[in-house]
PDB file of C-alpha atoms in Angstrom:
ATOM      1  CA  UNK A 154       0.000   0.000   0.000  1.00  0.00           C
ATOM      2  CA  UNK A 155       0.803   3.561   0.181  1.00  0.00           C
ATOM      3  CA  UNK A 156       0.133   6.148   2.463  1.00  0.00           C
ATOM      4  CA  UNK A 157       0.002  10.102   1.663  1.00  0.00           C
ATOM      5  CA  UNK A 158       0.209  12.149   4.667  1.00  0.00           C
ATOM      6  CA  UNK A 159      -1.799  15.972   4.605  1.00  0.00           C
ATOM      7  CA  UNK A 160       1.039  18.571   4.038  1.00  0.00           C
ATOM      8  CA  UNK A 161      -1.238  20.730   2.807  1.00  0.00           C
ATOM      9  CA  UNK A 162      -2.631  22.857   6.005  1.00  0.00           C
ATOM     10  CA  UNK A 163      -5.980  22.302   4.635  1.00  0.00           C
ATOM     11  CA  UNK A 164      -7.974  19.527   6.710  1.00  0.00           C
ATOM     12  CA  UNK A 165     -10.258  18.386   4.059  1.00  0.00           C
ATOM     13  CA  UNK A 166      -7.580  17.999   0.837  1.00  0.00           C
ATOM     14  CA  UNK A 167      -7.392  14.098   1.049  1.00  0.00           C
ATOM     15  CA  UNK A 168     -10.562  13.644   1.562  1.00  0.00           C
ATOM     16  CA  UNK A 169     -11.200  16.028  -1.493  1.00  0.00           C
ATOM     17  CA  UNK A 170      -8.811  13.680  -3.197  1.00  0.00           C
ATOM     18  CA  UNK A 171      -9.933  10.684  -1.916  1.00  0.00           C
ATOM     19  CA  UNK A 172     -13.447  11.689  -3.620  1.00  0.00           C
ATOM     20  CA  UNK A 173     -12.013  12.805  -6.866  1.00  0.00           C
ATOM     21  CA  UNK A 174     -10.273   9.417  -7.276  1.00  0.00           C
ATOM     22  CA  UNK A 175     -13.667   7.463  -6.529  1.00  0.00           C
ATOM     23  CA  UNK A 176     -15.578  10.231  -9.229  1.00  0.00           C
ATOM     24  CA  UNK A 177     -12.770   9.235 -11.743  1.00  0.00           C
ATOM     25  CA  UNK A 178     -13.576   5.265 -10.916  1.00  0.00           C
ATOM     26  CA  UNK A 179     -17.596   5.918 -11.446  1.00  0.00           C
ATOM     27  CA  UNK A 180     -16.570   8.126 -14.450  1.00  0.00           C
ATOM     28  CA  UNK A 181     -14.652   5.312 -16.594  1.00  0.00           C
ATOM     29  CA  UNK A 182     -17.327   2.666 -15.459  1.00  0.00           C
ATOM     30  CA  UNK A 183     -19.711   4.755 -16.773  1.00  0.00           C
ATOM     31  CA  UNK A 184     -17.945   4.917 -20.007  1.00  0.00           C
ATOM     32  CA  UNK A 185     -17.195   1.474 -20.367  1.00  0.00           C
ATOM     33  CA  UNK A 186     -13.240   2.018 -20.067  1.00  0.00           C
ATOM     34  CA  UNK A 187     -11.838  -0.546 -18.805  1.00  0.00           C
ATOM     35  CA  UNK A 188      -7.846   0.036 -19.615  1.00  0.00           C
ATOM     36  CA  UNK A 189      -7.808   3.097 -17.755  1.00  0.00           C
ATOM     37  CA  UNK A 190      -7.736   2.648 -14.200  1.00  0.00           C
ATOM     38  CA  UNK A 191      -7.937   4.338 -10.901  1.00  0.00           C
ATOM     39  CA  UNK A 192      -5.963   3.303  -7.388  1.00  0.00           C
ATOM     40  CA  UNK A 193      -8.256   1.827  -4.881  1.00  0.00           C
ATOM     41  CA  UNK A 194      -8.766   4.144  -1.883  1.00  0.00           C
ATOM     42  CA  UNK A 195      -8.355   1.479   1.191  1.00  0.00           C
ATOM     43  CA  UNK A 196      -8.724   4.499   4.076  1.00  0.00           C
ATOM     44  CA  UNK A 197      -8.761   8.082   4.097  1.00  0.00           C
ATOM     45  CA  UNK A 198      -8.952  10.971   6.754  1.00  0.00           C
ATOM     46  CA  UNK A 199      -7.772  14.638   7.313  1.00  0.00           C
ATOM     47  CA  UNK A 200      -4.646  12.968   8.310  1.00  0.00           C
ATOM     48  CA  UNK A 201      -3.477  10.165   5.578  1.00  0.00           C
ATOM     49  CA  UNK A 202      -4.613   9.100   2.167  1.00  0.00           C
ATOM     50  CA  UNK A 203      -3.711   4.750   1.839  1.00  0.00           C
ATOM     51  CA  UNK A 204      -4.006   3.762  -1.449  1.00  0.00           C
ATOM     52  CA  UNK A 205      -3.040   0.364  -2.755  1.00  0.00           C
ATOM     53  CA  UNK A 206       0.030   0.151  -4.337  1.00  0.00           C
ATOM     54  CA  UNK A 207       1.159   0.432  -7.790  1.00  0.00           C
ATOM     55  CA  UNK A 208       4.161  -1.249  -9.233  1.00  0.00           C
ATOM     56  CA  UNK A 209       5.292   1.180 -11.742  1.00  0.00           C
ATOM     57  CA  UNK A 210       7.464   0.528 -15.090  1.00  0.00           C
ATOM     58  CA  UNK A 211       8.201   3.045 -17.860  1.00  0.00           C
ATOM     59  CA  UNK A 212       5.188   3.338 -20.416  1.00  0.00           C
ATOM     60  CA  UNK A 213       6.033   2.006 -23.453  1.00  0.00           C
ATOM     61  CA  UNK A 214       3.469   3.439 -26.694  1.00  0.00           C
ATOM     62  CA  UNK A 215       0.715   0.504 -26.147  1.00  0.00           C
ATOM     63  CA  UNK A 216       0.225   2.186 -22.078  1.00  0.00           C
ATOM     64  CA  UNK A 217       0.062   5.479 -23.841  1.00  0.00           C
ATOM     65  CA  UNK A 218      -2.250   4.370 -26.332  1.00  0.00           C
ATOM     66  CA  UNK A 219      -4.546   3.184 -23.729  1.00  0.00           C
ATOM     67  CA  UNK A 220      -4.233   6.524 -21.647  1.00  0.00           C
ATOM     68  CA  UNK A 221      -5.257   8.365 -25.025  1.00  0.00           C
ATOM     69  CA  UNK A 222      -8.399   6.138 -25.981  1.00  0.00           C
ATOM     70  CA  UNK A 223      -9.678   5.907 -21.984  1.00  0.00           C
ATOM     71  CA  UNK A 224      -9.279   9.729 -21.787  1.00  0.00           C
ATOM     72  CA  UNK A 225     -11.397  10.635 -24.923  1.00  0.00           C
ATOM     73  CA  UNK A 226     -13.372   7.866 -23.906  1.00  0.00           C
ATOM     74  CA  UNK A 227     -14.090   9.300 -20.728  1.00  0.00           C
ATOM     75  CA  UNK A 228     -14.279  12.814 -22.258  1.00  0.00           C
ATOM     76  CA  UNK A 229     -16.917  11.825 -24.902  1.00  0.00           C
ATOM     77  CA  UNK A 230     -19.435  11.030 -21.780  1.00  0.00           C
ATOM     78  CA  UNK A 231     -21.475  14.245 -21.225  1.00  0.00           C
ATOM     79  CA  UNK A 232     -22.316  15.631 -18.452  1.00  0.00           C
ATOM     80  CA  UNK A 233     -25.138  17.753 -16.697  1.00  0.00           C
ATOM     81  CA  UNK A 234     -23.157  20.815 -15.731  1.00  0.00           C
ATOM     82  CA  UNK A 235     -19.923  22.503 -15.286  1.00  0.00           C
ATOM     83  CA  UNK A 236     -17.943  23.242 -12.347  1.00  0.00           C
ATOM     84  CA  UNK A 237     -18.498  20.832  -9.255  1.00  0.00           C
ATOM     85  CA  UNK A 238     -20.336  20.501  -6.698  1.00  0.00           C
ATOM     86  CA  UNK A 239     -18.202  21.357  -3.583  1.00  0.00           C
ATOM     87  CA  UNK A 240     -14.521  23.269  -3.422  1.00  0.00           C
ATOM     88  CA  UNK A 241     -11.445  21.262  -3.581  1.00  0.00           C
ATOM     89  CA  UNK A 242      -7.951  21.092  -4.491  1.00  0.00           C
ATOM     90  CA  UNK A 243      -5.522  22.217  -7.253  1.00  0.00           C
ATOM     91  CA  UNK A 244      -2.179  21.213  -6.122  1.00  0.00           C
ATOM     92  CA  UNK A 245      -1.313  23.014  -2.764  1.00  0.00           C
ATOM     93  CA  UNK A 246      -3.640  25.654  -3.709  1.00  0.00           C
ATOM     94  CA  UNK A 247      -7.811  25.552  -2.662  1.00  0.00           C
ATOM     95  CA  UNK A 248      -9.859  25.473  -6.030  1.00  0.00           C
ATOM     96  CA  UNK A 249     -13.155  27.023  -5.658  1.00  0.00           C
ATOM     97  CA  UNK A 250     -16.353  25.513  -7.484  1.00  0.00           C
ATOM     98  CA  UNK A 251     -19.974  25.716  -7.834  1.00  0.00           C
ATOM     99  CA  UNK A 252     -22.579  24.315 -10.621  1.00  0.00           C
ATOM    100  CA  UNK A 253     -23.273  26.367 -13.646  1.00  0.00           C
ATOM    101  CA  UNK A 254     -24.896  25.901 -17.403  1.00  0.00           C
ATOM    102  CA  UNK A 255     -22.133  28.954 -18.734  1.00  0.00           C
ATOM    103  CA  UNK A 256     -18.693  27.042 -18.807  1.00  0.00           C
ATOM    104  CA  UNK A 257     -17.247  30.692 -19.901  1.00  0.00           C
ATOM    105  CA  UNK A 258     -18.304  32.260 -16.815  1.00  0.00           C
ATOM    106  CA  UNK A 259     -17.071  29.986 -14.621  1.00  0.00           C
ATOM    107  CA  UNK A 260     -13.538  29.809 -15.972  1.00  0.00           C
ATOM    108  CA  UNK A 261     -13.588  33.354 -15.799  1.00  0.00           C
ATOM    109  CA  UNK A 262     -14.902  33.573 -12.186  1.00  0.00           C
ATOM    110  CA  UNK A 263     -13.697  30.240 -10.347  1.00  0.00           C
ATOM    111  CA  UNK A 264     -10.463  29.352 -11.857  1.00  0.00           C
ATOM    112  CA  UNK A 265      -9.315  32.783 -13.532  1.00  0.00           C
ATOM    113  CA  UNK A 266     -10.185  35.686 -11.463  1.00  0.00           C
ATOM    114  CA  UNK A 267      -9.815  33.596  -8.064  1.00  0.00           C
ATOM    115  CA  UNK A 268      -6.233  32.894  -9.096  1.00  0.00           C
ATOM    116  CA  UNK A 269      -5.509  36.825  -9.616  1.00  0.00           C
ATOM    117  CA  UNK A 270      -7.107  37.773  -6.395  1.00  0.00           C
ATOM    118  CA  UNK A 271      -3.793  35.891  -4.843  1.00  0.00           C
ATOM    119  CA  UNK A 272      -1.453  37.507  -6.440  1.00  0.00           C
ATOM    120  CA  UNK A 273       0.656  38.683  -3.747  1.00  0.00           C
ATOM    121  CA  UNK A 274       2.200  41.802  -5.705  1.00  0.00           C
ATOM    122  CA  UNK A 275       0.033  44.506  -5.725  1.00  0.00           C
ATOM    123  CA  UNK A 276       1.020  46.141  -9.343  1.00  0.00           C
ATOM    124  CA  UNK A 277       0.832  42.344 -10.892  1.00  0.00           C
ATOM    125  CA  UNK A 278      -2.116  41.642  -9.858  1.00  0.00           C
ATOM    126  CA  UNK A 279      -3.798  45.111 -10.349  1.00  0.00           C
ATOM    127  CA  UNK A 280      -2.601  45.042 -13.901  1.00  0.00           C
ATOM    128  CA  UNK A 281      -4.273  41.013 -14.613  1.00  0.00           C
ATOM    129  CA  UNK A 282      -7.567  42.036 -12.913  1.00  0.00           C
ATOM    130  CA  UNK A 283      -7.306  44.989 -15.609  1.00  0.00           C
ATOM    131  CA  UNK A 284      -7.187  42.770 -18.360  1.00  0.00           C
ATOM    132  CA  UNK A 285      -9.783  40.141 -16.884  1.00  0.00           C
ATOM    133  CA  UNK A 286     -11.680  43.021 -16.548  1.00  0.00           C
ATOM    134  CA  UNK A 287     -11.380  44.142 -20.614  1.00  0.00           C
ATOM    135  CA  UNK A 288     -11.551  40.964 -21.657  1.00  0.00           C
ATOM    136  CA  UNK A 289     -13.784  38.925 -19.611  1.00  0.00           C
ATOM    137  CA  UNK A 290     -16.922  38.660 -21.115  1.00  0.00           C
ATOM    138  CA  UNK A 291     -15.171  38.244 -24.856  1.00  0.00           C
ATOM    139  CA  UNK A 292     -13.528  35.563 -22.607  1.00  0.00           C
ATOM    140  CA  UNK A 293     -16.708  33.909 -21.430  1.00  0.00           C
ATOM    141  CA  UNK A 294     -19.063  34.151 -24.567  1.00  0.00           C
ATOM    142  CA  UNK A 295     -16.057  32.510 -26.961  1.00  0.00           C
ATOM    143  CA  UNK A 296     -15.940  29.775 -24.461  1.00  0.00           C
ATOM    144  CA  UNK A 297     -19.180  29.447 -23.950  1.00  0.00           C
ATOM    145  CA  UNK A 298     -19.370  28.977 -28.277  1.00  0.00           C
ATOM    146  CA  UNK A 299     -16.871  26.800 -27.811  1.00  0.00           C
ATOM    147  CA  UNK A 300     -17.552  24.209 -26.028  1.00  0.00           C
ATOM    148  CA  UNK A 301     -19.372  21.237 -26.687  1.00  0.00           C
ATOM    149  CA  UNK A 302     -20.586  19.867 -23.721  1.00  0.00           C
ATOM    150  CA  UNK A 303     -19.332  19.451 -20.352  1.00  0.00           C
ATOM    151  CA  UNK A 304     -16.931  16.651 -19.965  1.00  0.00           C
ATOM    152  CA  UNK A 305     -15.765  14.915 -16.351  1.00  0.00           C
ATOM    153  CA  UNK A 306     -12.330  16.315 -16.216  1.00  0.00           C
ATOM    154  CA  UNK A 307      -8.864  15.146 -14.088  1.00  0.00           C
ATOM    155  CA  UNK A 308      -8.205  18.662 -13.616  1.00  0.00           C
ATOM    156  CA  UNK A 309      -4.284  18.316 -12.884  1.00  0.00           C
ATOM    157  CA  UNK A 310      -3.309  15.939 -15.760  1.00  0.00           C
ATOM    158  CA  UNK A 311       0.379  16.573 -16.282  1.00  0.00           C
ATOM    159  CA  UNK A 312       2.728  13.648 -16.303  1.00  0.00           C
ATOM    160  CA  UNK A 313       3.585  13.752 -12.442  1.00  0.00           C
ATOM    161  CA  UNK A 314      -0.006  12.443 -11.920  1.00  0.00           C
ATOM    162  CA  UNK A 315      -0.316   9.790 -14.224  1.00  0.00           C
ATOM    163  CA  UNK A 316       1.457   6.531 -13.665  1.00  0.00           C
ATOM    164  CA  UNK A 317       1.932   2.988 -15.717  1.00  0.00           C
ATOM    165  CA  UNK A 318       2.574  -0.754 -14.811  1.00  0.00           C
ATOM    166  CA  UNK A 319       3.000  -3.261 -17.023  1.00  0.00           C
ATOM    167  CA  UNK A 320      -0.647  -3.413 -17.682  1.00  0.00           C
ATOM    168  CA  UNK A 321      -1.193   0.057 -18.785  1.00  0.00           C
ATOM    169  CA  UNK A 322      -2.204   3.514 -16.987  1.00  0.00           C
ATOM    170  CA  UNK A 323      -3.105   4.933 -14.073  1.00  0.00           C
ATOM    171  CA  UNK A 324      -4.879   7.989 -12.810  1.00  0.00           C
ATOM    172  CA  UNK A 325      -3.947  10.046  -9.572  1.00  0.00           C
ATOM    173  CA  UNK A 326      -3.957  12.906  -7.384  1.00  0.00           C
ATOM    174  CA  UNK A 327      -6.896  14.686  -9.270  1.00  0.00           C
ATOM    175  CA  UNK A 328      -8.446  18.334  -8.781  1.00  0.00           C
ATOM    176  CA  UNK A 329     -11.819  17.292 -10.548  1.00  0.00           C
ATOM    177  CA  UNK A 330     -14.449  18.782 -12.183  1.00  0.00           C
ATOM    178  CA  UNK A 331     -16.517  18.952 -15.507  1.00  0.00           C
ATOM    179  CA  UNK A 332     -15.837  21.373 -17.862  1.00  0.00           C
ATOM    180  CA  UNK A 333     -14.025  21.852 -21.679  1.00  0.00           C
ATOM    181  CA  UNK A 334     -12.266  18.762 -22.067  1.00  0.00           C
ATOM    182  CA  UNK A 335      -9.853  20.738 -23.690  1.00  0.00           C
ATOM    183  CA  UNK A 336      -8.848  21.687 -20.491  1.00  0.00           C
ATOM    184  CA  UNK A 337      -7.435  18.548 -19.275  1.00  0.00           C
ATOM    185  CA  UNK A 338      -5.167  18.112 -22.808  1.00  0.00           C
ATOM    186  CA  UNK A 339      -3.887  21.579 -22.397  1.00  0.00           C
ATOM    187  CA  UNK A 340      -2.765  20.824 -19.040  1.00  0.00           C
ATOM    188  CA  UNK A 341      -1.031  17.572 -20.471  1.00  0.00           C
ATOM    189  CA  UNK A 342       1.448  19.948 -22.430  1.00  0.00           C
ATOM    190  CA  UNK A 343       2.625  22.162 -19.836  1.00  0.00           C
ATOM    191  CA  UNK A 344       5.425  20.085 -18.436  1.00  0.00           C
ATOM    192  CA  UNK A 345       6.478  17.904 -21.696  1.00  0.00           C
ATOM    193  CA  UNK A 346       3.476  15.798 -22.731  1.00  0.00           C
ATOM    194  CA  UNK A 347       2.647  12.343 -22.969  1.00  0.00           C
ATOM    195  CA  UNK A 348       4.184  11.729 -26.469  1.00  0.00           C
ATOM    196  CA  UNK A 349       3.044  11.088 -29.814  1.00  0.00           C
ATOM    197  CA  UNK A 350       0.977   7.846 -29.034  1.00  0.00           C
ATOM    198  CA  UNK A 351      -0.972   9.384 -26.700  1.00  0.00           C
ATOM    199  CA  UNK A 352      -2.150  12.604 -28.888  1.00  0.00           C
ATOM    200  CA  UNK A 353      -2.700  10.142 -31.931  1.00  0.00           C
ATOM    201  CA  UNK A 354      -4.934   7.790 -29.800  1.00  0.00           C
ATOM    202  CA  UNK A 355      -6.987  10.738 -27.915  1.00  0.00           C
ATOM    203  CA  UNK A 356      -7.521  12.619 -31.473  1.00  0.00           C
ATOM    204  CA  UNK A 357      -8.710   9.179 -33.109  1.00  0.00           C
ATOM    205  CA  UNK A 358     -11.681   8.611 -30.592  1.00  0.00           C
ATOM    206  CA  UNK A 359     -12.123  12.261 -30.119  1.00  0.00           C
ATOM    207  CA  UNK A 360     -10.012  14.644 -32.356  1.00  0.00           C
ATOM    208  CA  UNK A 361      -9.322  18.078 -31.101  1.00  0.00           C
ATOM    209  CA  UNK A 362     -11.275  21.401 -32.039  1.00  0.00           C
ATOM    210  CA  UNK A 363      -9.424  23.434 -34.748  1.00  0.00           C
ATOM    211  CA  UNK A 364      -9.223  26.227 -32.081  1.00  0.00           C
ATOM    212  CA  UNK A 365      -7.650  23.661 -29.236  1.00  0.00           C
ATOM    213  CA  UNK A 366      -3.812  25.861 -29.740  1.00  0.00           C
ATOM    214  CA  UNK A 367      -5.869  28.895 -28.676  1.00  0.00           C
ATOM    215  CA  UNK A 368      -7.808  27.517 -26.096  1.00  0.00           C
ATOM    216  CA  UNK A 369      -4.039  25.557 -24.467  1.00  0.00           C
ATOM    217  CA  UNK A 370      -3.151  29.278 -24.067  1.00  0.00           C
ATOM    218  CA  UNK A 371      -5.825  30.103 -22.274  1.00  0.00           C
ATOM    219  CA  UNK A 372      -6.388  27.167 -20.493  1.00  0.00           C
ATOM    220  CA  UNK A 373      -2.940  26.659 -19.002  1.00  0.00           C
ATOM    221  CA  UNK A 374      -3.366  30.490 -17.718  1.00  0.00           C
ATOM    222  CA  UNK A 375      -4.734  29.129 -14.906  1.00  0.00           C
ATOM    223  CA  UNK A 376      -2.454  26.540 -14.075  1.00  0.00           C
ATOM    224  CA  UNK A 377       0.285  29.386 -14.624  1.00  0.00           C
ATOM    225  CA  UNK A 378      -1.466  31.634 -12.389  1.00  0.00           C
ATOM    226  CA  UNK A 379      -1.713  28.776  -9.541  1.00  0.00           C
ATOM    227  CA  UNK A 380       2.254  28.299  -9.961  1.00  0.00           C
ATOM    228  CA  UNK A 381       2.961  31.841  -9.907  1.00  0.00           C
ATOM    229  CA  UNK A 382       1.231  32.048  -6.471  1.00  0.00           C
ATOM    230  CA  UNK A 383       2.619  28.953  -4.874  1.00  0.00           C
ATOM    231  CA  UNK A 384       6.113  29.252  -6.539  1.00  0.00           C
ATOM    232  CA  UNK A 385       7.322  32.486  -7.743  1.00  0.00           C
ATOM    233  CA  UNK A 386       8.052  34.642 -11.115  1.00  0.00           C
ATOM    234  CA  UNK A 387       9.877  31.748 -12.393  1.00  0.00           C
ATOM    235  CA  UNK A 388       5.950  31.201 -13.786  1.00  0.00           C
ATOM    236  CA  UNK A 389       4.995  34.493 -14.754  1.00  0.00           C
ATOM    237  CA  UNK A 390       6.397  34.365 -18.194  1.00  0.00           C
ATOM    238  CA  UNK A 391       3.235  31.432 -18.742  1.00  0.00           C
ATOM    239  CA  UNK A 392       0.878  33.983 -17.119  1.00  0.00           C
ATOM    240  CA  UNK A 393       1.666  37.023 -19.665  1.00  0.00           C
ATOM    241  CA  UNK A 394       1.632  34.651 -22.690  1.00  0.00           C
ATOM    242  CA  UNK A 395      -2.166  33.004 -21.554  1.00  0.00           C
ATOM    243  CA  UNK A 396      -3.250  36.495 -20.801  1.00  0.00           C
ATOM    244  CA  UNK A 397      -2.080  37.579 -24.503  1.00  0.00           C
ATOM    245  CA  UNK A 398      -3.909  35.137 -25.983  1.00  0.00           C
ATOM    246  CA  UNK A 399      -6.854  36.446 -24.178  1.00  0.00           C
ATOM    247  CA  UNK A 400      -6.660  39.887 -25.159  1.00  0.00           C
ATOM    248  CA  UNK A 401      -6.261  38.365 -28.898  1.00  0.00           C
ATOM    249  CA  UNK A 402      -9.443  36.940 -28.822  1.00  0.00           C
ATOM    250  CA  UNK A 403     -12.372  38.643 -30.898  1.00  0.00           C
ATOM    251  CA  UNK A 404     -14.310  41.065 -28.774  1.00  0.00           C
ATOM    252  CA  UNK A 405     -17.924  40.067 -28.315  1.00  0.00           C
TER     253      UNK A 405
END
């Protein structure tokens, strides 16, 4: 097995984890994915996360295959709403939610705008709620027309939370929620990517949008944001480029 202890300072954030990995589980049942699969949660409190134990080996392209096709899979199942239904956890970092029919909006409002009002540095972060501000409802309304349905998303899919065995992939430490499934392959290329396989299996069961290089801008914004807050400017170079893309997009 393996046990997580709570570094976070927040009480609930393996429980909140806990939860995410059991929405995952019911997710991919629900979807009828089999190959992509989700550690079982044998105890969890405000203290320690025990999971059972993976044996991990290096992926070769038939694990990343598998990770592509279960993704869209799971992606292609549509949901009620967007957002979630309580807060959780991005990282180290609280991530605030609530239900919604306008995916645009709550970008904007819950991931966005809650990441600026952290920003420790006065001038930085009076200068990104000016742009949020100018931009926001372009921001909202492009999304809103660009997005096809909400999808159940991992919501911190870059390669540190996704492991393999010799029997394919695995899913962990999620910050769920349903929204653009975009989202969750934007956040796949911040730190490297999956490879080749992976994008070529993903884009045969559900190809991306011919706007998805706009959208990784703009999604990964907030993923730059939460970085600069809990790490420093090495990240703020990510948060000016996101925040240019915004300000490119057609006014509305």
């Amino acid at each position: 097995m393996h046990v997580k202890t709570n570094t976070t300072g927040y009480a609930d954030a393996l429980i909140c984890e806990a939860e995410g990995l059991e929405s995952l589980r019911d997710g991919l049942q629900q979807a009828g994915v089999e190959a992509l699969r989700i550690p079982e949660v044998m105890e969890v409190n405000q203290h320690r996360l025990t999971l059972r134990r993976i044996d991990s080996a290096p992926p070769d392209d038939k694990c990343l295959t598998a990770l592509g096709e279960g993704l869209a899979q799971l992606h292609l199942l549509a949901r009620d709403q967007y957002g979630w239904r309580r807060d959780n956890f991005i990282g180290l970092a609280p991530q605030p939610n609530t239900l919604t029919d306008s995916w645009g909006r709550f970008f904007l409002e819950q991931r966005l705008k809650y990441q600026v009002s952290r920003i420790s540095d006065a001038g930085v972060r009076a200068r990104f709620e000016r742009t949020l501000e100018a931009c926001g409802d372009s921001l909202a309304n492009w999304l809103d027309r660009h997005c096809e349905h909400p999808s159940l998303l991992h919501g911190d899919l870059w390669n540190g939370n996704v492991m393999f065995d010799r029997n394919g992939p695995w899913l962990i430490d999620p910050a769920v929620y349903q929204g653009d499934r975009e989202a969750d392959l934007a956040m796949t290329e911040m730190f490297g990517g999956f490879g080749a396989a992976f994008y070529r299996a993903y884009d045969r069961v559900y190809p991306r949008t011919e706007i998805y290089a706009t959208k990784r801008e703009i999604y990964n914004l907030y993923h730059y944001l939460n970085h600069y807050n809990l790490f420093g400017g090495g990240y703020l170079g990510g948060c000016e480029r996101g925040l240019s893309a915004l300000a490119a997009l057609p006014a509305s």
